[in-house]
Tab-separated table of C-alpha atoms in Angstrom:
chain	number	residue	atom	x	y	z
A	1	MET	CA	21.896	-30.978	22.433
A	2	GLY	CA	19.919	-30.192	19.238
A	3	GLN	CA	19.065	-26.666	18.037
A	4	ALA	CA	15.911	-25.110	18.590
A	5	PRO	CA	13.571	-25.292	15.660
A	6	GLU	CA	13.299	-22.096	13.410
A	7	ARG	CA	10.357	-20.002	14.156
A	8	THR	CA	8.005	-20.290	11.239
A	9	GLN	CA	7.525	-16.852	9.594
A	10	LEU	CA	3.873	-15.944	8.750
A	11	PHE	CA	3.667	-14.708	5.258
A	12	LEU	CA	0.302	-14.266	3.340
A	13	SER	CA	-0.116	-12.645	0.004
A	14	ARG	CA	-3.067	-11.552	-2.294
A	15	CYS	CA	-2.586	-10.099	-5.915
A	16	PHE	CA	-5.390	-8.618	-7.887
A	17	THR	CA	-5.264	-7.731	-11.473
A	18	LEU	CA	-6.805	-4.248	-12.210
A	19	ASP	CA	-8.540	-2.940	-15.205
A	20	GLY	CA	-8.315	0.743	-14.322
A	21	GLY	CA	-11.401	2.576	-15.197
A	22	GLN	CA	-13.902	4.481	-13.146
A	23	GLY	CA	-14.217	3.280	-9.555
A	24	VAL	CA	-10.670	1.755	-9.473
A	25	VAL	CA	-9.846	3.540	-6.283
A	26	GLY	CA	-12.937	2.464	-4.546
A	27	ARG	CA	-12.434	-1.257	-5.607
A	28	CYS	CA	-8.664	-1.384	-4.488
A	29	ARG	CA	-9.931	0.047	-1.094
A	30	ASP	CA	-12.799	-2.484	-0.819
A	31	LEU	CA	-10.203	-5.484	-1.877
A	32	THR	CA	-7.708	-4.160	0.742
A	33	ARG	CA	-10.302	-3.815	3.312
A	34	GLN	CA	-11.757	-7.477	2.674
A	35	VAL	CA	-8.152	-8.980	2.825
A	36	LEU	CA	-7.050	-6.892	6.042
A	37	ASP	CA	-10.304	-7.919	7.827
A	38	GLU	CA	-9.718	-11.560	7.066
A	39	TRP	CA	-6.136	-11.440	8.330
A	40	PHE	CA	-6.795	-9.188	11.467
A	41	THR	CA	-10.195	-9.921	12.854
A	42	PRO	CA	-10.736	-9.296	15.638
A	43	TYR	CA	-8.313	-6.490	15.490
A	44	GLY	CA	-9.012	-3.879	18.406
A	45	ALA	CA	-8.175	-0.225	18.498
A	46	GLY	CA	-4.582	-0.432	17.433
A	47	GLY	CA	-5.424	-2.658	14.500
A	48	ARG	CA	-8.202	-0.328	13.430
A	49	VAL	CA	-5.726	2.658	13.182
A	50	MET	CA	-3.546	0.458	11.022
A	51	ILE	CA	-6.302	-0.569	8.879
A	52	ASP	CA	-7.485	3.017	8.345
A	53	ASP	CA	-3.761	4.169	7.461
A	54	VAL	CA	-3.371	1.316	4.933
A	55	LEU	CA	-6.756	2.222	3.354
A	56	LEU	CA	-6.041	5.777	3.165
A	57	LEU	CA	-2.634	5.069	1.577
A	58	VAL	CA	-4.026	2.598	-0.905
A	59	SER	CA	-6.517	5.355	-1.983
A	60	GLU	CA	-3.479	7.924	-2.408
A	61	VAL	CA	-1.242	5.534	-4.291
A	62	VAL	CA	-3.863	4.366	-6.662
A	63	THR	CA	-5.204	7.846	-7.339
A	64	ASN	CA	-1.638	8.943	-7.936
A	65	SER	CA	-1.406	6.079	-10.368
A	66	CYS	CA	-4.459	7.090	-12.226
A	67	THR	CA	-3.543	10.649	-12.300
A	68	HIS	CA	0.197	10.448	-12.993
A	69	GLY	CA	1.147	6.972	-13.940
A	70	GLY	CA	-1.312	5.840	-16.769
A	71	ASN	CA	-3.434	3.086	-15.594
A	72	PRO	CA	-3.046	1.038	-12.327
A	73	CYS	CA	-2.775	-2.714	-13.291
A	74	GLU	CA	-2.098	-4.548	-10.298
A	75	LEU	CA	-2.650	-4.430	-6.397
A	76	ARG	CA	-0.521	-6.779	-4.303
A	77	ILE	CA	-0.942	-7.222	-0.429
A	78	ASP	CA	1.602	-9.137	1.458
A	79	ARG	CA	1.708	-9.641	5.217
A	80	GLY	CA	5.004	-10.589	7.052
A	81	PRO	CA	5.852	-10.564	10.566
A	82	GLY	CA	5.025	-7.237	12.069
A	83	ARG	CA	4.209	-5.624	8.800
A	84	ILE	CA	1.732	-5.088	5.836
A	85	ARG	CA	3.416	-4.315	2.421
A	86	VAL	CA	1.186	-3.005	-0.398
A	87	GLU	CA	2.352	-2.410	-3.955
A	88	VAL	CA	0.407	-0.830	-6.784
A	89	SER	CA	1.653	-1.348	-10.330
A	90	ASP	CA	0.964	0.977	-13.241
A	91	THR	CA	1.814	1.426	-16.897
A	92	SER	CA	4.183	4.457	-16.662
A	93	PRO	CA	7.927	4.188	-15.842
A	94	VAL	CA	7.958	7.729	-14.457
A	95	ARG	CA	9.084	7.628	-10.849
A	96	PRO	CA	6.785	9.454	-8.323
A	97	ARG	CA	8.134	12.687	-7.101
A	98	PRO	CA	6.594	15.797	-5.159
A	99	HIS	CA	5.643	18.757	-6.941
A	100	GLY	CA	7.240	21.341	-4.828
A	101	PRO	CA	7.116	21.443	-0.985
A	102	HIS	CA	3.955	20.209	0.881
A	103	ARG	CA	1.448	22.797	1.213
A	104	PRO	CA	-1.604	21.726	3.671
A	105	ALA	CA	-3.962	24.298	2.313
A	106	ARG	CA	-3.909	22.741	-1.350
A	107	THR	CA	-6.698	20.590	-2.360
A	108	SER	CA	-4.519	17.946	-3.827
A	109	GLY	CA	-0.876	16.905	-3.846
A	110	HIS	CA	-0.844	15.197	-0.371
A	111	GLY	CA	-0.153	11.593	-1.504
A	112	LEU	CA	3.571	11.494	-1.274
A	113	TYR	CA	3.485	13.542	2.034
A	114	LEU	CA	1.008	10.978	3.580
A	115	LEU	CA	3.345	7.884	2.378
A	116	GLU	CA	6.245	9.915	4.274
A	117	ARG	CA	4.164	10.423	7.375
A	118	LEU	CA	2.224	7.211	7.736
A	119	SER	CA	4.288	4.401	6.404
A	120	ALA	CA	7.456	2.860	7.806
A	121	ASP	CA	8.793	2.804	4.497
A	122	TRP	CA	8.030	3.380	0.796
A	123	GLY	CA	9.490	3.395	-2.517
A	124	TRP	CA	9.233	2.393	-6.072
A	125	LEU	CA	10.784	0.008	-8.613
A	126	PRO	CA	10.598	-0.741	-12.239
A	127	HIS	CA	7.750	-3.152	-12.965
A	128	GLY	CA	7.605	-4.425	-16.694
A	129	THR	CA	7.244	-1.467	-18.796
A	130	GLY	CA	5.862	0.405	-16.017
A	131	LYS	CA	6.601	0.869	-12.194
A	132	ALA	CA	5.209	-0.258	-8.833
A	133	VAL	CA	4.835	2.055	-5.946
A	134	TRP	CA	4.976	0.258	-2.368
A	135	PHE	CA	4.570	1.156	1.092
A	136	VAL	CA	4.968	-0.757	4.435
A	137	ILE	CA	2.870	-0.353	7.704
A	138	ALA	CA	3.793	-1.846	10.930
A	139	VAL	CA	1.054	-4.039	12.353
A	140	PRO	CA	0.257	-5.094	15.832
A	141	GLU	CA	1.339	-8.825	16.558
């Protein structure tokens, strides 16, 4: 009796080179929205929450890159079984770290807190002479 064929793993990927500059946060959010709408249409209520979380975290990671990491230079969005992984590369090798405990009343400084709360996992890794910050969001199948 033969073995059952392996289940094909769905894997899609998009990568965008960024030039930094004014409006890069909005461009990254728009690119991400276009990719997710292509991959998850129609997506229903559960998918809408997932897409909103991804867009919020893209905004936070790209903003942190602009503020603390030099210039964002690449946005990568990967889809695998049950997950979306987003990675933003920048020109600074300095790892992301919170600047003290989270304080909800502050007008800024919420990015890493939101990564902790909304993502299934997140981290960073060296990328060329800079780094890449990534996060994973679970997706409905």
